[in-house]
PDB file of C-alpha atoms in Angstrom:
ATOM      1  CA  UNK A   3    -137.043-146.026  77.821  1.00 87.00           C
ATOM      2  CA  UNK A   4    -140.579-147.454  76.989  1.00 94.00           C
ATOM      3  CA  UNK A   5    -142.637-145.243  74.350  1.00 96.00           C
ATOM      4  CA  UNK A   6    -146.574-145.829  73.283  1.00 97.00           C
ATOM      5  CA  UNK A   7    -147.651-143.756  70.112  1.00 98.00           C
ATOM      6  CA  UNK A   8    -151.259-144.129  69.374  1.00 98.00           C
ATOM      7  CA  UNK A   9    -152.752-141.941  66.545  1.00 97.00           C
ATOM      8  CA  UNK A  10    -155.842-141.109  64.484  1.00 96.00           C
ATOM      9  CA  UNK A  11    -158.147-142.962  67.519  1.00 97.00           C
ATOM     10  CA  UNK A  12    -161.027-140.403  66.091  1.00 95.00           C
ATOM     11  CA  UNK A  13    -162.984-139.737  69.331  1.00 96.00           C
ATOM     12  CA  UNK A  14    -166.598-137.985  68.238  1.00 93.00           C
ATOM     13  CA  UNK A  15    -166.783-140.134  65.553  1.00 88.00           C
ATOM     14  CA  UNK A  16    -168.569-143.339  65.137  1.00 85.00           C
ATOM     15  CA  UNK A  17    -165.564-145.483  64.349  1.00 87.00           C
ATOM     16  CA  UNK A  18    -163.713-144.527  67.347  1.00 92.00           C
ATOM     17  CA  UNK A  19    -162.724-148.016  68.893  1.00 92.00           C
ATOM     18  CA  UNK A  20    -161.657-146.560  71.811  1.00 94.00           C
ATOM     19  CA  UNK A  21    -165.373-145.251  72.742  1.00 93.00           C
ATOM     20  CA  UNK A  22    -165.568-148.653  74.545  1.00 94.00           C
ATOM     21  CA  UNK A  23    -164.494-148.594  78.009  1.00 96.00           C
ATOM     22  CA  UNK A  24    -163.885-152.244  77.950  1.00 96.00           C
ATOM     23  CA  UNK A  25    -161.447-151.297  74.680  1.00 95.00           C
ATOM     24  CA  UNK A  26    -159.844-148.758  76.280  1.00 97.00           C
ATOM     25  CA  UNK A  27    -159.324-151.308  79.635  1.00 97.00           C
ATOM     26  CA  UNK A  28    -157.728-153.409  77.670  1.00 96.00           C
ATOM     27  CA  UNK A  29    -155.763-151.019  75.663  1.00 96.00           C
ATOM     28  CA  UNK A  30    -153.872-149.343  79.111  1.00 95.00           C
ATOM     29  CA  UNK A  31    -153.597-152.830  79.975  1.00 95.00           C
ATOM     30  CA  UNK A  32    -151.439-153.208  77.154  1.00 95.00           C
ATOM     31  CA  UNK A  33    -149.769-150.794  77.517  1.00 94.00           C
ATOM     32  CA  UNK A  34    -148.472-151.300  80.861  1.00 91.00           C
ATOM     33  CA  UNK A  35    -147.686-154.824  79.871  1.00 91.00           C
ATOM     34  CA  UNK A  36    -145.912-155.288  76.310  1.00 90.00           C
ATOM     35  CA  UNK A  37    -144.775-151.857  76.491  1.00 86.00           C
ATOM     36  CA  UNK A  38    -141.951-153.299  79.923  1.00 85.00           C
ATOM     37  CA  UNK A  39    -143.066-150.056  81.918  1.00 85.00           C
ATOM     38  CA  UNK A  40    -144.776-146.921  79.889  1.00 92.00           C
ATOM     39  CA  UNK A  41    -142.143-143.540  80.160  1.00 94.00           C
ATOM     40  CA  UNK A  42    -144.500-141.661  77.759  1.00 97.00           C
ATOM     41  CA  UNK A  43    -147.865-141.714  75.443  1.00 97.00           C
ATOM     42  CA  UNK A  44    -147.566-140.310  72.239  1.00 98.00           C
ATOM     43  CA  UNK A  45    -150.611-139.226  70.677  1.00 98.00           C
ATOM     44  CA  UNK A  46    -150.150-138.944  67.036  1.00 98.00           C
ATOM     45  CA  UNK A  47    -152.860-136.864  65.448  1.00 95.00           C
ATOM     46  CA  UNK A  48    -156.429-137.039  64.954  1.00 96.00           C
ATOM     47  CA  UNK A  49    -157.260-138.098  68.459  1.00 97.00           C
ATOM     48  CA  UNK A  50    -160.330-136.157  68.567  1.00 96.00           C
ATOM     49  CA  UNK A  51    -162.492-135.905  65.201  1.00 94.00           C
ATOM     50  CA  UNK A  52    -163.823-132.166  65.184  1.00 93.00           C
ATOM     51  CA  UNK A  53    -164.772-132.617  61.509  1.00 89.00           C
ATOM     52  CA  UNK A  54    -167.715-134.871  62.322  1.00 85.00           C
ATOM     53  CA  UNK A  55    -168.749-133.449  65.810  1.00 89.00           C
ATOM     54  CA  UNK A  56    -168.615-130.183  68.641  1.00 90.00           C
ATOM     55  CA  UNK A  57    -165.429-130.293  70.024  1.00 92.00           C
ATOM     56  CA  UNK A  58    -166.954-130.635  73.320  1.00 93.00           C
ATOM     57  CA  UNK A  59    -168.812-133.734  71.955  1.00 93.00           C
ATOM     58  CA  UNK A  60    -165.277-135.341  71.086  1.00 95.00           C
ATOM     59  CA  UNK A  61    -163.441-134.374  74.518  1.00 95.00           C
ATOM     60  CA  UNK A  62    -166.428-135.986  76.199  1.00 96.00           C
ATOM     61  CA  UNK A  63    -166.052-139.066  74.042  1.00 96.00           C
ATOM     62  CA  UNK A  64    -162.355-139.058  74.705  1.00 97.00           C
ATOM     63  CA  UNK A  65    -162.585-138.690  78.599  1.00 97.00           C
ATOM     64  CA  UNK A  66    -162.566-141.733  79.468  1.00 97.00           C
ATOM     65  CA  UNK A  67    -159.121-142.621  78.084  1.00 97.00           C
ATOM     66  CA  UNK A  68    -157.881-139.545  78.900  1.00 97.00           C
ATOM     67  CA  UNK A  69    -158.771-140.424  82.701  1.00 96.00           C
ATOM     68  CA  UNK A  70    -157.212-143.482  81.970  1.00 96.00           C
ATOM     69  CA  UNK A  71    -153.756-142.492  81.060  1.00 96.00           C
ATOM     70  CA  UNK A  72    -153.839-139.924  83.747  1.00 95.00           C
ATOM     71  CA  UNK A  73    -153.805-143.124  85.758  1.00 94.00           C
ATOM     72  CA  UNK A  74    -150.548-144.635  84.032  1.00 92.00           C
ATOM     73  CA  UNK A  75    -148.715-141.641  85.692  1.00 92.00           C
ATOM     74  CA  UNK A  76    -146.794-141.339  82.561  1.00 95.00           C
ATOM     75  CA  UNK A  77    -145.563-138.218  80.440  1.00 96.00           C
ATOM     76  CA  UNK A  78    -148.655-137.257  77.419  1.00 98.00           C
ATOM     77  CA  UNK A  79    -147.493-135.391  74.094  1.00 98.00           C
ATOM     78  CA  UNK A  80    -150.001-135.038  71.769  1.00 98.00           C
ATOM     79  CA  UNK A  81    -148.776-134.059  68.030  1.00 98.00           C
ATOM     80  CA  UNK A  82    -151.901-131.967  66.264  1.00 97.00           C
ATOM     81  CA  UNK A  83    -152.952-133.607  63.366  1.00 96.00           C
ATOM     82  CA  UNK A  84    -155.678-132.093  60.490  1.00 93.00           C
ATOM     83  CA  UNK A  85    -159.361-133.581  62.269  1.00 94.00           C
ATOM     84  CA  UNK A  86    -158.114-131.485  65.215  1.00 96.00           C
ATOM     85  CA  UNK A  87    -156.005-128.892  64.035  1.00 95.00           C
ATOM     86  CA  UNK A  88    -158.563-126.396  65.404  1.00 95.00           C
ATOM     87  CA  UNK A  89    -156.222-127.054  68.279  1.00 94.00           C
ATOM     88  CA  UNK A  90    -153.485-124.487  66.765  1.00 93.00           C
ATOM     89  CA  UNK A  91    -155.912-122.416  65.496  1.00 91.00           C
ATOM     90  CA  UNK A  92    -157.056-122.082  69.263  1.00 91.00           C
ATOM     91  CA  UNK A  93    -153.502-121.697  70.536  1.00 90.00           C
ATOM     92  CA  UNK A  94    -152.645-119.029  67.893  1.00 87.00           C
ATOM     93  CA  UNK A  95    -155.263-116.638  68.478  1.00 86.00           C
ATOM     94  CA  UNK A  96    -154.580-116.831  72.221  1.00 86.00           C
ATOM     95  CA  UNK A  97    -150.876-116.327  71.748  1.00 84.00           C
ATOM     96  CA  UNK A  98    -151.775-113.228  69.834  1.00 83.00           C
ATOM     97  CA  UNK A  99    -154.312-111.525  71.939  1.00 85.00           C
ATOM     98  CA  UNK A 100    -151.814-112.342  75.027  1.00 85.00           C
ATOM     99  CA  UNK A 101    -148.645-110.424  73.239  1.00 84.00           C
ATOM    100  CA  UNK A 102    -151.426-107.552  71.838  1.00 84.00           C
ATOM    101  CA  UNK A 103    -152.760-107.354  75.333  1.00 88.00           C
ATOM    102  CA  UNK A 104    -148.739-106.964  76.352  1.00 88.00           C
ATOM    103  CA  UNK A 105    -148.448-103.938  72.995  1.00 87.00           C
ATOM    104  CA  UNK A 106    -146.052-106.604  71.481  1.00 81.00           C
ATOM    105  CA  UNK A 107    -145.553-106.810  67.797  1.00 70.00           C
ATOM    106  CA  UNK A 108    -146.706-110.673  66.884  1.00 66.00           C
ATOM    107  CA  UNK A 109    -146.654-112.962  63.896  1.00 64.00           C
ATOM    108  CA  UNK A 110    -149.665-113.892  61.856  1.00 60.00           C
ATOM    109  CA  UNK A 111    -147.917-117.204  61.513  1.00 61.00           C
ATOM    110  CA  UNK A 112    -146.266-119.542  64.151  1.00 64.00           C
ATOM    111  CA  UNK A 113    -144.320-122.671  62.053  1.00 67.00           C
ATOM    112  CA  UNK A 114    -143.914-124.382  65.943  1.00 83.00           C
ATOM    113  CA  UNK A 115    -145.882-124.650  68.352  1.00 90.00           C
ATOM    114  CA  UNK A 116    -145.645-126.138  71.651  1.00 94.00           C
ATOM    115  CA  UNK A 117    -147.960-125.709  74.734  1.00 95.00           C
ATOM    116  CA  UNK A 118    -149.213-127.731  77.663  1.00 95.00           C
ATOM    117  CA  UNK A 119    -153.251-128.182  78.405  1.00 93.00           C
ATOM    118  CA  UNK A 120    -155.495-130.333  80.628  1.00 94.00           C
ATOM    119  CA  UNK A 121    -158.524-132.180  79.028  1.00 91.00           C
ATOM    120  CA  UNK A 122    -160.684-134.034  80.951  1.00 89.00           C
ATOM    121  CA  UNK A 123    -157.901-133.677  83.653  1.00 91.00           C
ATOM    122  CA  UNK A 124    -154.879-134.677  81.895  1.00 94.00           C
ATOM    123  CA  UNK A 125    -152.208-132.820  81.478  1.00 95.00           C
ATOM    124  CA  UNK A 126    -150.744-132.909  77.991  1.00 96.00           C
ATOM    125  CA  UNK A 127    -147.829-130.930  76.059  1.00 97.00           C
ATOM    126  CA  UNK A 128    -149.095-130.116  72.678  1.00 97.00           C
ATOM    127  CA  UNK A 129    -146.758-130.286  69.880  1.00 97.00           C
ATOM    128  CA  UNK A 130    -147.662-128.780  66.192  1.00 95.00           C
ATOM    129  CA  UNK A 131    -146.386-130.212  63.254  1.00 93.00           C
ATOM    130  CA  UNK A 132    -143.521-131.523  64.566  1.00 95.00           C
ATOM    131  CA  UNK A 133    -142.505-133.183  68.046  1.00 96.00           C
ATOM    132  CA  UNK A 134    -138.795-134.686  68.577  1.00 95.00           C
ATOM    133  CA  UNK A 135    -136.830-136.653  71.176  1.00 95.00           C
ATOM    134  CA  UNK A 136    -133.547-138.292  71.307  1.00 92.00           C
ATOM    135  CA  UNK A 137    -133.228-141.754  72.920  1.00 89.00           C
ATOM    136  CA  UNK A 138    -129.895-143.516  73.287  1.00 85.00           C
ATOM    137  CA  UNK A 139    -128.595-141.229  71.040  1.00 88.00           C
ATOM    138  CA  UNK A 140    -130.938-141.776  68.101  1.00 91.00           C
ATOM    139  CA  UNK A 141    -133.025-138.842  66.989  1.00 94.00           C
ATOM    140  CA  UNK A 142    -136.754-139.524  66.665  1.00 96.00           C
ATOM    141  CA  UNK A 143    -139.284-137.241  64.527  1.00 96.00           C
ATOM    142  CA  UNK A 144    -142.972-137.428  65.341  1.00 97.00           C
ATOM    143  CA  UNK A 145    -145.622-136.127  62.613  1.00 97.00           C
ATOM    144  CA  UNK A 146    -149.313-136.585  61.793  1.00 96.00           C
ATOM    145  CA  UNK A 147    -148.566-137.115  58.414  1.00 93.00           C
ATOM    146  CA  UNK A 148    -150.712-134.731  56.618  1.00 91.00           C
ATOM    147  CA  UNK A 149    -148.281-132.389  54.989  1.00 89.00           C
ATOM    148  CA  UNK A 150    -146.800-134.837  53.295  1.00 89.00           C
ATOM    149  CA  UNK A 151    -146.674-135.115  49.218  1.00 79.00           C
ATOM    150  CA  UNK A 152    -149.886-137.124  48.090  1.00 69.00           C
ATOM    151  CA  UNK A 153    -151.804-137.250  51.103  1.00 69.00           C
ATOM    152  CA  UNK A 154    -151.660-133.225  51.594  1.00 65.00           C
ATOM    153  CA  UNK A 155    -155.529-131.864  51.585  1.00 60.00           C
ATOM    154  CA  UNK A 156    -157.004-131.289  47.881  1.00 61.00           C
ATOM    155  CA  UNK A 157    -157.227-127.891  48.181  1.00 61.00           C
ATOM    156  CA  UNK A 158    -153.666-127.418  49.843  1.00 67.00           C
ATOM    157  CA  UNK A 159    -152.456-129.830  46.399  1.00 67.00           C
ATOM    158  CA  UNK A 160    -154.478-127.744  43.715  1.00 67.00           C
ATOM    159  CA  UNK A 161    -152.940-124.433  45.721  1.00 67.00           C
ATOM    160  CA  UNK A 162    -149.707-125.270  45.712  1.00 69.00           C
ATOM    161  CA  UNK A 163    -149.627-126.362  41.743  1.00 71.00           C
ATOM    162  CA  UNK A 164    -150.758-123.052  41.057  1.00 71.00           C
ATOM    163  CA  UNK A 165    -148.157-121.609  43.004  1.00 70.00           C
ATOM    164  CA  UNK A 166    -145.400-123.761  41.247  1.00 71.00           C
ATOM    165  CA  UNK A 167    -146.961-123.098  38.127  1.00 76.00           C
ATOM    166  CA  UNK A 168    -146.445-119.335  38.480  1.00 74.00           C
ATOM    167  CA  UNK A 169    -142.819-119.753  39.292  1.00 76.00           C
ATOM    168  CA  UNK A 170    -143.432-118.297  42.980  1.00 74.00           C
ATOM    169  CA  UNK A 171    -141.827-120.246  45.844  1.00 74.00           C
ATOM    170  CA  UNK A 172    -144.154-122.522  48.116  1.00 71.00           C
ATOM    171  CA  UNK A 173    -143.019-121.664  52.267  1.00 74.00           C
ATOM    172  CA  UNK A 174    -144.192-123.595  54.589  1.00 74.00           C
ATOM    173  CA  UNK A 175    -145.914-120.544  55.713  1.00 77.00           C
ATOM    174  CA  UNK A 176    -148.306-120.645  52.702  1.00 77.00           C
ATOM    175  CA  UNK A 177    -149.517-124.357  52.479  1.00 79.00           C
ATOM    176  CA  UNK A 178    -149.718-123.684  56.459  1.00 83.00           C
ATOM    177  CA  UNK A 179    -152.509-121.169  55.981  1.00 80.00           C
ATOM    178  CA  UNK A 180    -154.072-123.007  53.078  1.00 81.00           C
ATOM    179  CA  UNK A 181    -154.268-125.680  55.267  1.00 84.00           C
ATOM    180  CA  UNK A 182    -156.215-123.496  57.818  1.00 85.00           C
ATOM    181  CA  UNK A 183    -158.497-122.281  55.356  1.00 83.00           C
ATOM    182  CA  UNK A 184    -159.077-125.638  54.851  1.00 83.00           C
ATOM    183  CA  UNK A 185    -159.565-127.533  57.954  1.00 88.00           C
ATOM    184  CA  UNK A 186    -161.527-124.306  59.788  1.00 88.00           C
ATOM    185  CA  UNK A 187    -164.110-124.728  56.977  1.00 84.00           C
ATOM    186  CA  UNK A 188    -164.664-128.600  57.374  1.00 85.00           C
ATOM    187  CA  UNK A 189    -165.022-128.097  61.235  1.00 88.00           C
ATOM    188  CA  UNK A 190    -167.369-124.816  61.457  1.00 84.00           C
ATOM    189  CA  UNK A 191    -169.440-127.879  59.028  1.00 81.00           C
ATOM    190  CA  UNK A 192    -169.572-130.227  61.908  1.00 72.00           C
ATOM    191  CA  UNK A 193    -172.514-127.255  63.488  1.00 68.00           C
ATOM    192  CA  UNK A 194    -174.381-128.377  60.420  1.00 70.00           C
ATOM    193  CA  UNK A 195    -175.997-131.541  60.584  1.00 63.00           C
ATOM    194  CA  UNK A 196    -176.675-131.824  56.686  1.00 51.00           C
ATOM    195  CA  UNK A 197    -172.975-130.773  55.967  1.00 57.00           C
ATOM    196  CA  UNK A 198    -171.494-133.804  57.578  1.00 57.00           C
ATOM    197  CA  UNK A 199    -173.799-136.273  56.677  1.00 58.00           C
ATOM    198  CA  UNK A 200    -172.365-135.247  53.011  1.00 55.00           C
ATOM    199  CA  UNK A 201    -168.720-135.315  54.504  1.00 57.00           C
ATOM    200  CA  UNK A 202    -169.719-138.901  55.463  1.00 58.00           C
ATOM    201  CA  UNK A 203    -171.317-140.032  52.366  1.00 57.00           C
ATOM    202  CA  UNK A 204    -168.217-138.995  50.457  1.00 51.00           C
ATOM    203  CA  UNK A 205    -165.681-141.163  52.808  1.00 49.00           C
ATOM    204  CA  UNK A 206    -167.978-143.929  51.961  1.00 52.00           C
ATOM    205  CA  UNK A 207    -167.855-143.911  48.070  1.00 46.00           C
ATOM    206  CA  UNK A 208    -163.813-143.098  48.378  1.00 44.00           C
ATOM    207  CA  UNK A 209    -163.933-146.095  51.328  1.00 47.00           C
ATOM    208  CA  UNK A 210    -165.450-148.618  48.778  1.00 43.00           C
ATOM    209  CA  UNK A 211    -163.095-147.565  45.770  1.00 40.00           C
ATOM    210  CA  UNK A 212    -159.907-148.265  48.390  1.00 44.00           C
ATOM    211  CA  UNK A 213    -161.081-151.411  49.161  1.00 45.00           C
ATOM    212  CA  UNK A 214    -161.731-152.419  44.973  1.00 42.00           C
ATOM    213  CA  UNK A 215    -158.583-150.979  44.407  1.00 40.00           C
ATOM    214  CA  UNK A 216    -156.959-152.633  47.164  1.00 43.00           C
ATOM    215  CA  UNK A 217    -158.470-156.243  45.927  1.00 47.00           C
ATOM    216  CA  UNK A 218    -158.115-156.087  42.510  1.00 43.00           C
ATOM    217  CA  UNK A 219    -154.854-154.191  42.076  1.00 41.00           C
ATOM    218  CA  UNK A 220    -153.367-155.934  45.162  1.00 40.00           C
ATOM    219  CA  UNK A 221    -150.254-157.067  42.757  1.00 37.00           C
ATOM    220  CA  UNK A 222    -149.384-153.386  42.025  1.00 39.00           C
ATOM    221  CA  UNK A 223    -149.393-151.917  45.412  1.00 42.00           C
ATOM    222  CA  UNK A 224    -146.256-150.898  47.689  1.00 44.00           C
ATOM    223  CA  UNK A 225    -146.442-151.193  51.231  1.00 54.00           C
ATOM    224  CA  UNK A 226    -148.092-147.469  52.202  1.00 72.00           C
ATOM    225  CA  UNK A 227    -144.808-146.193  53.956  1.00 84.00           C
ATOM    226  CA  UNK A 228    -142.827-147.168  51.371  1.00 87.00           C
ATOM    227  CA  UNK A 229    -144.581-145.339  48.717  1.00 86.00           C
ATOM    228  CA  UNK A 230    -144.364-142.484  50.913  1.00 89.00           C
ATOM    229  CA  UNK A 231    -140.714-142.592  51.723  1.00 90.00           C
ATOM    230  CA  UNK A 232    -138.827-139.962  49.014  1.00 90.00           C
ATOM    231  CA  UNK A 233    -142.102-137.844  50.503  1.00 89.00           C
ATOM    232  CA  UNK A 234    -141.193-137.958  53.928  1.00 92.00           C
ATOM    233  CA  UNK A 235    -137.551-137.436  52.809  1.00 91.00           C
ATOM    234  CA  UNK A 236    -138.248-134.195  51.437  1.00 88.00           C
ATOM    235  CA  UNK A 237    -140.220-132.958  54.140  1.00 90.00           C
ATOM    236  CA  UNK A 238    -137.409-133.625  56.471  1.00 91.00           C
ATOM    237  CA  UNK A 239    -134.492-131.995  54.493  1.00 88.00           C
ATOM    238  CA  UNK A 240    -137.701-128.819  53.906  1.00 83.00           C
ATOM    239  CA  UNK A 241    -139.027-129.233  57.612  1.00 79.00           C
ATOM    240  CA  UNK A 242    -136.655-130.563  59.784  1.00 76.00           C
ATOM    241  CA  UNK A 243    -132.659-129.918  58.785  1.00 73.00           C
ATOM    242  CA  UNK A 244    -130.490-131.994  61.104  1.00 82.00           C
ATOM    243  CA  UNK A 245    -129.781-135.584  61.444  1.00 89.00           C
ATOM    244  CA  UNK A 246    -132.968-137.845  61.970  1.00 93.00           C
ATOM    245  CA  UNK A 247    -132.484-141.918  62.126  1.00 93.00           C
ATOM    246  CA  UNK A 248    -136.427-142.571  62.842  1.00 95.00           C
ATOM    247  CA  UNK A 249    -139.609-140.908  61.377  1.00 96.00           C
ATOM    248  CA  UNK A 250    -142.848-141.499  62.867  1.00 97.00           C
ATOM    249  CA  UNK A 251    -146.348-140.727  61.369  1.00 97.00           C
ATOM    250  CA  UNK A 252    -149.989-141.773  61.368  1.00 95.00           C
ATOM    251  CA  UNK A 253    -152.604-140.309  59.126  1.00 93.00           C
ATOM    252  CA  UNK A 254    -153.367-142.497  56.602  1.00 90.00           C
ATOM    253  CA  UNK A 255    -154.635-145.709  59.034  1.00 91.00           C
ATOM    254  CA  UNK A 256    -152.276-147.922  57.192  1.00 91.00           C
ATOM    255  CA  UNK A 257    -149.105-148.972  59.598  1.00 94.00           C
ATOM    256  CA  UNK A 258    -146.118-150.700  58.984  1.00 94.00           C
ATOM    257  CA  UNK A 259    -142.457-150.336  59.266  1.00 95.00           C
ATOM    258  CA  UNK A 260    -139.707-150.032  56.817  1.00 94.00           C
ATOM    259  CA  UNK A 261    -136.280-149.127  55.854  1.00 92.00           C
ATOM    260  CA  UNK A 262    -134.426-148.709  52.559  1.00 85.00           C
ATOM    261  CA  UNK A 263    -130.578-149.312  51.995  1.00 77.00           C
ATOM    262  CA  UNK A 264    -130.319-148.844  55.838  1.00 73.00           C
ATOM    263  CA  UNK A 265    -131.221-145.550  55.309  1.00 83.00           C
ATOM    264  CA  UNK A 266    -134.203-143.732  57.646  1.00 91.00           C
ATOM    265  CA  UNK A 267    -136.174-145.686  59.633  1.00 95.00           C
ATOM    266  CA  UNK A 268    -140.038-145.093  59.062  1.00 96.00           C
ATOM    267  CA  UNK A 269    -143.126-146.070  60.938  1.00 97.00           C
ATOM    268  CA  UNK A 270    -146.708-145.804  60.461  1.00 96.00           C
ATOM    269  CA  UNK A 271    -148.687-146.098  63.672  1.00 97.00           C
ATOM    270  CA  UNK A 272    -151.684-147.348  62.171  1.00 95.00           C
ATOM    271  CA  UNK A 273    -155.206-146.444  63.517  1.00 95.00           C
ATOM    272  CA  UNK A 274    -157.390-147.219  66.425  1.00 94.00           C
ATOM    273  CA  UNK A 275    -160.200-146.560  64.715  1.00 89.00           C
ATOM    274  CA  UNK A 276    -162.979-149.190  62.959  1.00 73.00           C
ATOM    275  CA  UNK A 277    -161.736-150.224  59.435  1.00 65.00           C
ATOM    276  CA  UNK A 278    -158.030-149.444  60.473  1.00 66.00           C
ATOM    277  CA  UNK A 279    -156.470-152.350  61.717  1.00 84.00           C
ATOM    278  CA  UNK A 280    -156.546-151.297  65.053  1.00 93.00           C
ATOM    279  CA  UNK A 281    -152.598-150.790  65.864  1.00 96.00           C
ATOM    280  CA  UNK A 282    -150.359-148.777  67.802  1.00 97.00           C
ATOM    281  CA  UNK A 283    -146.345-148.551  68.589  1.00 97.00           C
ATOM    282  CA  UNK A 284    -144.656-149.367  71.119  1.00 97.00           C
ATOM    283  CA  UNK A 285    -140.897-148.666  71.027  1.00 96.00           C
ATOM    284  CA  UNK A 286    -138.466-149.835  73.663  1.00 93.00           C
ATOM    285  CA  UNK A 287    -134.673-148.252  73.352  1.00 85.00           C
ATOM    286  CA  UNK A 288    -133.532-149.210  70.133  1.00 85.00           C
ATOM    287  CA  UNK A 289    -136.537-151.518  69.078  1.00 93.00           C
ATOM    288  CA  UNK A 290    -139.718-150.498  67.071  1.00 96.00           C
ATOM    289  CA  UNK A 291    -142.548-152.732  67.415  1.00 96.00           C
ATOM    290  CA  UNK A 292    -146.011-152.699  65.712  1.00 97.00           C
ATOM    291  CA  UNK A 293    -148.687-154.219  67.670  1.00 96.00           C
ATOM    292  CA  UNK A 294    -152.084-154.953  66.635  1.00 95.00           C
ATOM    293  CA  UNK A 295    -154.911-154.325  69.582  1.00 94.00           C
ATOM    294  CA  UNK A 296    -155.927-157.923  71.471  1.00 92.00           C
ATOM    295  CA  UNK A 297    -152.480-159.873  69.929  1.00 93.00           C
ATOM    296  CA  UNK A 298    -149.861-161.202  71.939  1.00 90.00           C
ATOM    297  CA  UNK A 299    -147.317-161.080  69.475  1.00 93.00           C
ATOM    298  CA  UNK A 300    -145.894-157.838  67.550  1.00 94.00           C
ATOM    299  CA  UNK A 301    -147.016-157.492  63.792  1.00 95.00           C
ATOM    300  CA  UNK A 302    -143.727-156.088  62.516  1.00 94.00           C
ATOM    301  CA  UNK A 303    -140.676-155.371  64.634  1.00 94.00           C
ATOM    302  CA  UNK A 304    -137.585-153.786  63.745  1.00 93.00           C
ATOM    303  CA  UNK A 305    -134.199-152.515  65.421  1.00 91.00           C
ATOM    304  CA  UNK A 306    -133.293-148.738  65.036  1.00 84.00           C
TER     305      UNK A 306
END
């Protein structure tokens, strides 16, 4: 079994790679051809940027690759990260109108979601937070990333402190709505011109200080995943209970692979978006590869 997982491609936004056609040509091709025979696209999060623009400004921008995969013939799961997480907000509310229309009782919160669309003619299943599969008997968790410990949202970190702080415990259910609080205000911005060109002038400044930091502390850095790996631990034994031998996230634009002590295999998928190395997965039974876009040879690969 042959899997892509592409995340954070950031269509609506100017960095978007993938708003070339010849980009996203050469991307399917690919694909098709390092990946032995695509089974399935996973798309990891952030595939359409409804922080900077209308969402029907980012489907349109996205169409085009959409159309293309429809053309692979191959199975599409899309995990929900936070630039699109308007996506379970939409979801939600229709859920609850459809069980009020029915005079069912229903939930103000829904920790899993799943649900199957079309955009721009594909057909997708929609996963939120969390999307899983088994293959050859290993068990593979799919993420965006962004509930993780230091890279959750400011306002999500400063809420939950406070909550800790006052000796009350912190569900998943809290830091869920938080989040939505969040997010909804950043994207009802993206109707106000002035409001994102702040947004935008802010990812600058915090842009160049990554890059100084990056440079001149180079000697004290860990590889991103492995700085994040107790994180991810703890939101699997929180999250996900069960057995999981491969963890799979996107989010920050910084990919790699690693594994401690032969313990949990974790991946980073990287970005396709300008500035973010351009990468994707591809895993094929019980090899991970990382692959950078336009290179014959994989960047990192490791067996599962």
């Amino acid at each position: 079994m042959s899997i892509a997982v592409i995340s954070d491609t950031h269509f609506g936004s100017k960095c978007s790679a993938l708003s070339r056609r010849d980009n996203v040509d050469y991307l399917i091709w690919e694909l098709w051809r390092y990946g032995e025979g695509i089974d399935e696209v996973v798309l990891l999060g952030d595939i359409l940027d409804l922080w900077r623009v209308r969402m029907e400004s980012a489907i349109r921008d996205a169409s085009y690759f959409f159309r293309r995969l429809d053309e692979l013939g191959v199975r599409v799961s899309y995990v929900v990260g936070n630039h699109d997480h308007h996506m379970t907000i939409i979801r939600q509310e229709l859920s609850l109108l459809e069980r009020a229309a029915r005079g069912e009782p229903f939930a103000v919160y829904l920790p899993n979601l799943k649900w199957s669309m079309n955009l721009a003619g594909l057909k997708m299943t929609f996963h939120y937070p969390t999307y899983e599969i088994v293959i050859g008997g290993r068990r593979l968790l799919f993420t965006h990333g962004h509930h993780l410990d230091g890279i959750k949202s400011l306002p999500a970190q400063i809420f939950e402190g406070l909550r800790r702080l006052s000796g009350e415990p912190v569900l998943p259910a809290d830091l869920e709505r938080m989040m939505a609080y969040a997010y909804e205000s950043i994207y009802r911005s993206c109707y106000l011109g002035e409001a994102v060109e702040i947004e935008e002038s802010l990812w600058r400044v915090t842009g160049i200080f990554e890059k100084v930091r990056s440079g001149v502390l180079r000697t004290l850095r860990y590889s991103p995943v492995e700085s994040q790996y107790d994180a991810i631990l703890r939101f699997i034994r929180e999250r996900h209970p069960g057995r999981v031998d491969c963890f799979i996230y996107g989010d920050t634009h910084q990919a790699a692979i690693y594994r401690r002590d032969e313990e949990l295999l974790i991946a980073n998928a990287g970005s396709l978006a300008d500035g973010g190395g351009n990468t994707y997965l591809i895993i094929i039974d019980d090899e991970i590869r990382l692959r950078g876009f336009g290179m014959q040879e994989p960047l990192m690969r490791m067996c599962m």
